[in-house]
C-alpha atoms as one frame of an Amber mdcrd trajectory, in Angstrom:
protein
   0.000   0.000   0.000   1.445   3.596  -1.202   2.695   5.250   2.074   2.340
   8.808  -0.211  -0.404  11.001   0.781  -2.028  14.056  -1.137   0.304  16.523
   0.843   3.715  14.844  -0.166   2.578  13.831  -3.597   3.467  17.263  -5.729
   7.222  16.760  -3.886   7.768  13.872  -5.159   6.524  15.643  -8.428   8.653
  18.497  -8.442  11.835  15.485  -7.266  10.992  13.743 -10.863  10.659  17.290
 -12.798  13.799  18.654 -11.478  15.555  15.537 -12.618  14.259  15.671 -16.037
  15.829  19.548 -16.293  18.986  17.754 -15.327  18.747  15.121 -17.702  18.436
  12.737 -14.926  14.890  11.691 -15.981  15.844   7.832 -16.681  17.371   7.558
 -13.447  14.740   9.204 -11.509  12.187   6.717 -13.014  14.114   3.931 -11.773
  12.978   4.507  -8.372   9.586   4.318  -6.733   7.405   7.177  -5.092   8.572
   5.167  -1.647  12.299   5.558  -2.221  12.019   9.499  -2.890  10.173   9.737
   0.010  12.874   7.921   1.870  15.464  10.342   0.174  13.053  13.294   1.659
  13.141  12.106   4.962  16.662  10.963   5.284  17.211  14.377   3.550  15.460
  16.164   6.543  17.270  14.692   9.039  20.292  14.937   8.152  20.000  17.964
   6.125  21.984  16.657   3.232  24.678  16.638   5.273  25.973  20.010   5.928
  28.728  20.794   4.130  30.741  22.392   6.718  30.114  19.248   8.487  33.799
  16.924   7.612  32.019  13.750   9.449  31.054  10.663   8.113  28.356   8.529
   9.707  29.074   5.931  12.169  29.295   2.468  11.423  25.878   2.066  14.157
  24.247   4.961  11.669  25.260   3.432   8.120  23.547  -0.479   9.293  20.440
   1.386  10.111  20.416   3.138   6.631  19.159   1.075   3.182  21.569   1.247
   0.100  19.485   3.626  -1.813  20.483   6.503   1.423  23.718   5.295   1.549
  24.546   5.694  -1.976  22.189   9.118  -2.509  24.871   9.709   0.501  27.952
   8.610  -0.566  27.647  10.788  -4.204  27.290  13.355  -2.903  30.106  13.178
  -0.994  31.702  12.952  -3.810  29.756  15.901  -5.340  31.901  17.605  -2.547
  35.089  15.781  -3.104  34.944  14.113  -0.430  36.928  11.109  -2.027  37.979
   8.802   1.012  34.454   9.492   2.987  32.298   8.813  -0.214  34.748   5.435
  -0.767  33.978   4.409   3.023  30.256   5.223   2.659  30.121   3.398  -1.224
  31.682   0.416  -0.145  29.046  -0.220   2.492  26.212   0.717  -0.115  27.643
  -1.866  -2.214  27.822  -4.423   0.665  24.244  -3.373   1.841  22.691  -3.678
  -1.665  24.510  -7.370  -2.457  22.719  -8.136   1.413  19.433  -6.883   0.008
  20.047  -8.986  -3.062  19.276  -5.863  -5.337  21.880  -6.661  -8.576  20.648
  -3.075  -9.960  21.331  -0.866  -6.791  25.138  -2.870  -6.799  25.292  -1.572
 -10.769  24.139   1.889  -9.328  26.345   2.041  -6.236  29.499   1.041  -8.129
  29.551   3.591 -10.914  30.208   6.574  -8.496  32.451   4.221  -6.177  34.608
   3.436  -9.908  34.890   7.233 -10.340  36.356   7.594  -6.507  38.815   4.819
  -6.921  39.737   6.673 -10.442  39.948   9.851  -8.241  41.927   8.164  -5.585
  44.507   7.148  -8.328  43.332   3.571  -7.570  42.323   2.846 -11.412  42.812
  -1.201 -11.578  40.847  -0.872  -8.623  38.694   1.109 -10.469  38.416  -0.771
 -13.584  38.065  -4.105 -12.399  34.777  -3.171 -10.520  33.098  -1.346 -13.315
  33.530  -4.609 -15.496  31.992  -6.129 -12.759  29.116  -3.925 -12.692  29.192
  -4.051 -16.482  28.807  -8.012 -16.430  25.814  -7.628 -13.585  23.792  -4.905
 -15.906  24.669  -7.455 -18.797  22.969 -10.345 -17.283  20.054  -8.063 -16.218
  19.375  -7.408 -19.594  19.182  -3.605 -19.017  20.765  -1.632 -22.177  20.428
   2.108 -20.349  22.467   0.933 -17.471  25.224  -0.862 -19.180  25.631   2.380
 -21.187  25.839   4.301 -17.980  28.254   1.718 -16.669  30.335   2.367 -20.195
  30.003   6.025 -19.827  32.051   5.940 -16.621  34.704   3.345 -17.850  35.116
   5.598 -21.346  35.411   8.642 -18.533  37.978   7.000 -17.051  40.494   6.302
 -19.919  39.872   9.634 -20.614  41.300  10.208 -17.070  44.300   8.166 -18.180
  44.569   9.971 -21.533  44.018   5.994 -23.321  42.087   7.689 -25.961  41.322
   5.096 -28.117  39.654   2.975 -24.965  37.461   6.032 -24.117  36.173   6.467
 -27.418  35.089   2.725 -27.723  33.154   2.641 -24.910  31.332   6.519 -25.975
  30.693   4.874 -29.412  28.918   1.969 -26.919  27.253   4.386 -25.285  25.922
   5.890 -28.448  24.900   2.779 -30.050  22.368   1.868 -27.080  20.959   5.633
 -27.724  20.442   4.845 -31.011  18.985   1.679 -30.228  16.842   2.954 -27.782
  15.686   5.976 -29.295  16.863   7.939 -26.507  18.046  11.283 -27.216  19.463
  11.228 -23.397  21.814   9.267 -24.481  23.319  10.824 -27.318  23.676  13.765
 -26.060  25.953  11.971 -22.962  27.636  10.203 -25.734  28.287  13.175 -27.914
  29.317  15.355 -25.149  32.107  13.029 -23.834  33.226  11.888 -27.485  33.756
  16.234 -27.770  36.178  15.907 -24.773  38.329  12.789 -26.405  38.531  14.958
 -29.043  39.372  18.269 -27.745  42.012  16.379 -25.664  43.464  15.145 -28.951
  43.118  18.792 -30.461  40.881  17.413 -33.003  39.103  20.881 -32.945  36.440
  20.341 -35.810  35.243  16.849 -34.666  35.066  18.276 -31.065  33.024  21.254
 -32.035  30.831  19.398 -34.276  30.026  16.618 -31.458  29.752  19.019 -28.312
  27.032  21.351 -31.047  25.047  17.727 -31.350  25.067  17.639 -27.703  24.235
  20.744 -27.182  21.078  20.579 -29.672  20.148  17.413 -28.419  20.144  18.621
 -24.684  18.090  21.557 -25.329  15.653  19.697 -27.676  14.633  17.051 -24.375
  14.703  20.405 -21.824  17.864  19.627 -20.053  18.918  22.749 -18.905  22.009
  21.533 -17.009  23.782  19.107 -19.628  23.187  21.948 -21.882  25.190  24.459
 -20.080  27.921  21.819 -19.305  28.340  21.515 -22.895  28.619  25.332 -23.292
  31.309  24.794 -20.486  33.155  22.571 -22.346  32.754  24.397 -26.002  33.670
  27.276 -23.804  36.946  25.430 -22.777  37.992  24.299 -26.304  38.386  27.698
 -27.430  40.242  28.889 -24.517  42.356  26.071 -24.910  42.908  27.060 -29.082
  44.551  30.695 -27.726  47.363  28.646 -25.904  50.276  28.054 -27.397  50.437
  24.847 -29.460  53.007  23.119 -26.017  50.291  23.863 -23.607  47.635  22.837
 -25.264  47.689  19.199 -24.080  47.836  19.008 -20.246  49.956  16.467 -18.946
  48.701  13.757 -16.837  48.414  15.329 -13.184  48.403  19.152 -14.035  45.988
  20.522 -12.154  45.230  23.872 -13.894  42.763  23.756 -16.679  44.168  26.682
 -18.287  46.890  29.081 -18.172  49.631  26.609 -18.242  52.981  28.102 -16.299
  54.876  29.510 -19.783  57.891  31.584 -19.036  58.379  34.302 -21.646  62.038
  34.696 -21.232  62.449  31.399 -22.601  59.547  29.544 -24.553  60.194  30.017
 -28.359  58.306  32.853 -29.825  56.838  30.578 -32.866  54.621  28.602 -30.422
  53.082  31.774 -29.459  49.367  32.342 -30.637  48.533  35.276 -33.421  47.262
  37.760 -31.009  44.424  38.297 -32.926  43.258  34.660 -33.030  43.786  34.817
 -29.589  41.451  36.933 -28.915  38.801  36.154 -31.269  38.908  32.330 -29.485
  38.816  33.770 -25.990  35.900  35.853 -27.041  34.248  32.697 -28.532  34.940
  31.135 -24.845  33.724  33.838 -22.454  30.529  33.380 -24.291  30.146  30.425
 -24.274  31.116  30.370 -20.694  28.095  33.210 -19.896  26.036  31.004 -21.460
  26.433  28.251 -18.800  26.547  31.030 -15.942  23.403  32.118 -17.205  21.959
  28.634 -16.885  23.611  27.416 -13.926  22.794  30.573 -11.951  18.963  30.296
 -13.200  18.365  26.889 -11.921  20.500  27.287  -8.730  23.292  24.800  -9.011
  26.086  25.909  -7.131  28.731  23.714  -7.691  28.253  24.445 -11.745  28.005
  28.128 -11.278  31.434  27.919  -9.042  33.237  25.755 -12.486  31.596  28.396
 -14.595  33.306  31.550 -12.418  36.512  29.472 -12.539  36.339  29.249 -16.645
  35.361  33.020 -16.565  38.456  33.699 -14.560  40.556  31.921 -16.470  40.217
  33.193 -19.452  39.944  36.487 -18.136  43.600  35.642 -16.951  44.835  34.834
 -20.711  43.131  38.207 -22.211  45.461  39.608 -19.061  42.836  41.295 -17.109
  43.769  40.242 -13.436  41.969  42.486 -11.500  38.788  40.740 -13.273  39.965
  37.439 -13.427  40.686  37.873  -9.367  36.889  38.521  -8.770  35.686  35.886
 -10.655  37.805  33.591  -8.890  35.943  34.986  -5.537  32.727  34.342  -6.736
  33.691  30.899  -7.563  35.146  30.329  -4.152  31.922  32.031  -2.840  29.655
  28.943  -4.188  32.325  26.701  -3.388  31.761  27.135   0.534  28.131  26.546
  -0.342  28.272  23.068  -1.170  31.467  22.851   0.972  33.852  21.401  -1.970
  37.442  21.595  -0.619  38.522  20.477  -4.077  37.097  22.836  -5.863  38.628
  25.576  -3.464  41.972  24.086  -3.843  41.658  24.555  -7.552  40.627  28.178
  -7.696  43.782  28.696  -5.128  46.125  27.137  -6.979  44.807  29.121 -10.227
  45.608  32.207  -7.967  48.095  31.528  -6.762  49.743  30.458 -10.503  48.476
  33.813 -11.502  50.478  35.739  -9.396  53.799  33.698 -10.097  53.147  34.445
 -14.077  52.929  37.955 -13.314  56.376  37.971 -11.456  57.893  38.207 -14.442
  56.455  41.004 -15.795  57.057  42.732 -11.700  53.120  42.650 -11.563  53.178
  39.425  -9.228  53.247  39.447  -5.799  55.209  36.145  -4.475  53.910  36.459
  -0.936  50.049  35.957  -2.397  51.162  33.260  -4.302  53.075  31.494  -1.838
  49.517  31.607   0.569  47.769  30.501  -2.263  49.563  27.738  -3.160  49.965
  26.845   0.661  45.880  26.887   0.607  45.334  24.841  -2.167  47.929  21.979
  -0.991  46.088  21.811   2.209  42.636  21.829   0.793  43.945  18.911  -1.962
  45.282  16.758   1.079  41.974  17.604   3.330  40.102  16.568  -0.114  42.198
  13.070  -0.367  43.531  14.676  -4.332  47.299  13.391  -4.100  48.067  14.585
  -7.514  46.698  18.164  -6.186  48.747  18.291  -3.390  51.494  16.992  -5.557
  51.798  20.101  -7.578  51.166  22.489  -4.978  53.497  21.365  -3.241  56.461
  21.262  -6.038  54.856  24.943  -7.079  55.963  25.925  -3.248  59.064  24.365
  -3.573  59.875  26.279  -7.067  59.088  29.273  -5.551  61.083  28.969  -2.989
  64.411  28.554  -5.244  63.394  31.953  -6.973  62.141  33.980  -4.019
């Protein structure tokens, strides 16, 4: 017997619509009025777990929960980057869902808990538990979830720059949208296929897949995957005004742009034509308003903080500090909101990388770079990022040879 009365009824509603915005509307579906309203209440009490809260539950508190709380739990610990506590909390979602003999919650649960390991730096780990997952969703004869299961694995590869494996399992991932008729799908499939490409500086196979993403997100109403992909078209062109060396980042660099380049020494023929330069940074600041625009509308935090960093950034390359600096506020600003240490650490390492550029030029200030640095190596460690930390700290130790 439904336990949802008239009064809770148009919450669960407005749960399902939201989703469908997101582009979340095939998960969503997957779970019963029941489990939302199990989400709501767990919700309440523990008010999505306060982000300037840095405890996990206990061990007493995590038996008492089902695996659908403990996994809506442990992503979003991981929505906050907080990799070891959303491992800890995953593995016993996984544990409780193979005790509650529920094959599709185990596919479910281990899809986030693959992209933890993969942040952890754990990727056989990683790897060897999304085949699993992949085998389970096989033998349940569910197409949408095995491409979900080869989404992550293509994502991944990407991680590990093994282009060729990520684009095999996109393609994957496209085929069951084509198969299904689900324009969902595609546009996931598009989207990432635009990022093995960009990665690759393919630029006209990258524009022409994240455009079919972005057409195919709008056309089924999802307002978020849309502005992700204006993120990411936003971040190819930013990308095209760097000079041809930093173009590719190298496995562990943590800046997305604005690659370190010293300009008493890096050749002048890898330099961009200044004009091209700033035609493509203009193409990516609007394409990065475009996703503030969104993100800000429908009140997503975490997206609007990426989108401030991407404004900053290439705010930074057209050498406007002063602006760049207050975008980077404003992205810190949302940050604390959803209480993501990672994302912090980023923004203070981009800071702090912006001042040592500018010491060349006598514009920097080492001192502000130094405590930014020092801030962003602490927040990676708090956040469990080793590679972070990693090149914070040999950013501190360069600076001090030159200071």
């Amino acid at each position: 017997m439904s336990t949802i009365t008239p009064e809770l009824k148009p919450y669960i509603d407005q749960m399902r619509a939201l989703a469908r915005t997101r582009g979340l509307g095939r998960q969503i579906d997957t779970y019963s009025d029941e489990d939302l309203l199990a989400f709501l209440r767990e919700a309440r009490r523990e008010k999505s777990l306060d982000a300037s809260s840095s405890d996990k539950p206990s061990a007493a508190t995590m038996k008492t929960m089902s695996a659908l709380e403990l996994c809506l739990l442990g992503e979003g610990m991981l929505e906050q980057s907080r990799w070891p506590e959303a491992k800890s909390v995953l593995l016993y979602a996984l544990k409780q869902s193979k005790r509650e003999g529920d094959k599709k919650r185990q596919v479910y649960v281990s899809i986030p808990l693959g992209q933890v390991y993969a942040n952890l730096e754990d990727f056989p780990q990683a790897h060897e538990l999304l085949q699993e997952a992949l085998a389970l969703a096989r033998g349940l004869g569910d197409r949408w979830l095995q491409g979900a299961v080869h989404d992550r694995i293509g994502d991944i590869h990407n991680t590990q720059s093994q282009y060729s494996q990520a684009i095999v399992h996109y393609e994957e991932v496209l085929a069951i949208g084509e198969e299904l008729g689900n324009e969902e799908i595609l546009a996931v499939g598009y989207g990432n296929l635009g990022g093995v490409y960009t990665e690759q500086n393919d630029l006209e196979q990258a524009i022409a897949a994240y455009e079919k993403a972005v057409a195919l997100s709008k056309k089924i109403g999802a307002d978020e995957r849309t502005a992700t992909q204006y993120g990411n078209l936003g971040a190819l062109w930013a990308r095209q005004s760097l000079p041809d060396p930093a173009r590719k980042t190298p496995p562990g660099k943590v800046p997305v742009f604005g690659q370190r380049l010293n300009p008493k020494t890096d050749a002048a023929d890898t330099r961009v034509n200044p004009e091209e330069e700033k035609r493509n940074l203009d193409k990516a600041t609007r394409m990065f308003n475009k996703a503030l625009a969104i993100f800000e509308r429908i009140d997503n935090p975490a997206s609007t903080a990426q989108a401030y960093r991407n404004l900053a950034s290439a705010y930074r390359q057209k050498g406007n500090v002063s602006k760049a600096l207050k975008l980077y506020r404003k992205s810190l600003d949302n940050l604390a909101r959803v209480g993501d240490r990672r994302g912090a650490a980023l923004c203070h390492f981009d800071i702090g990388d912006m001042h040592w550029d500018r010491i060349y030029d006598r514009g920097g200030d080492i001192n502000k770079a130094r405590e930014n640095f020092e801030k962003a190596r602490v927040l990676f460690e708090q956040a469990g990022d080793l590679r972070g930390a990693r090149e914070a700290t040999r950013a501190l130790n360069q600076l001090r040879m030159v200071s």
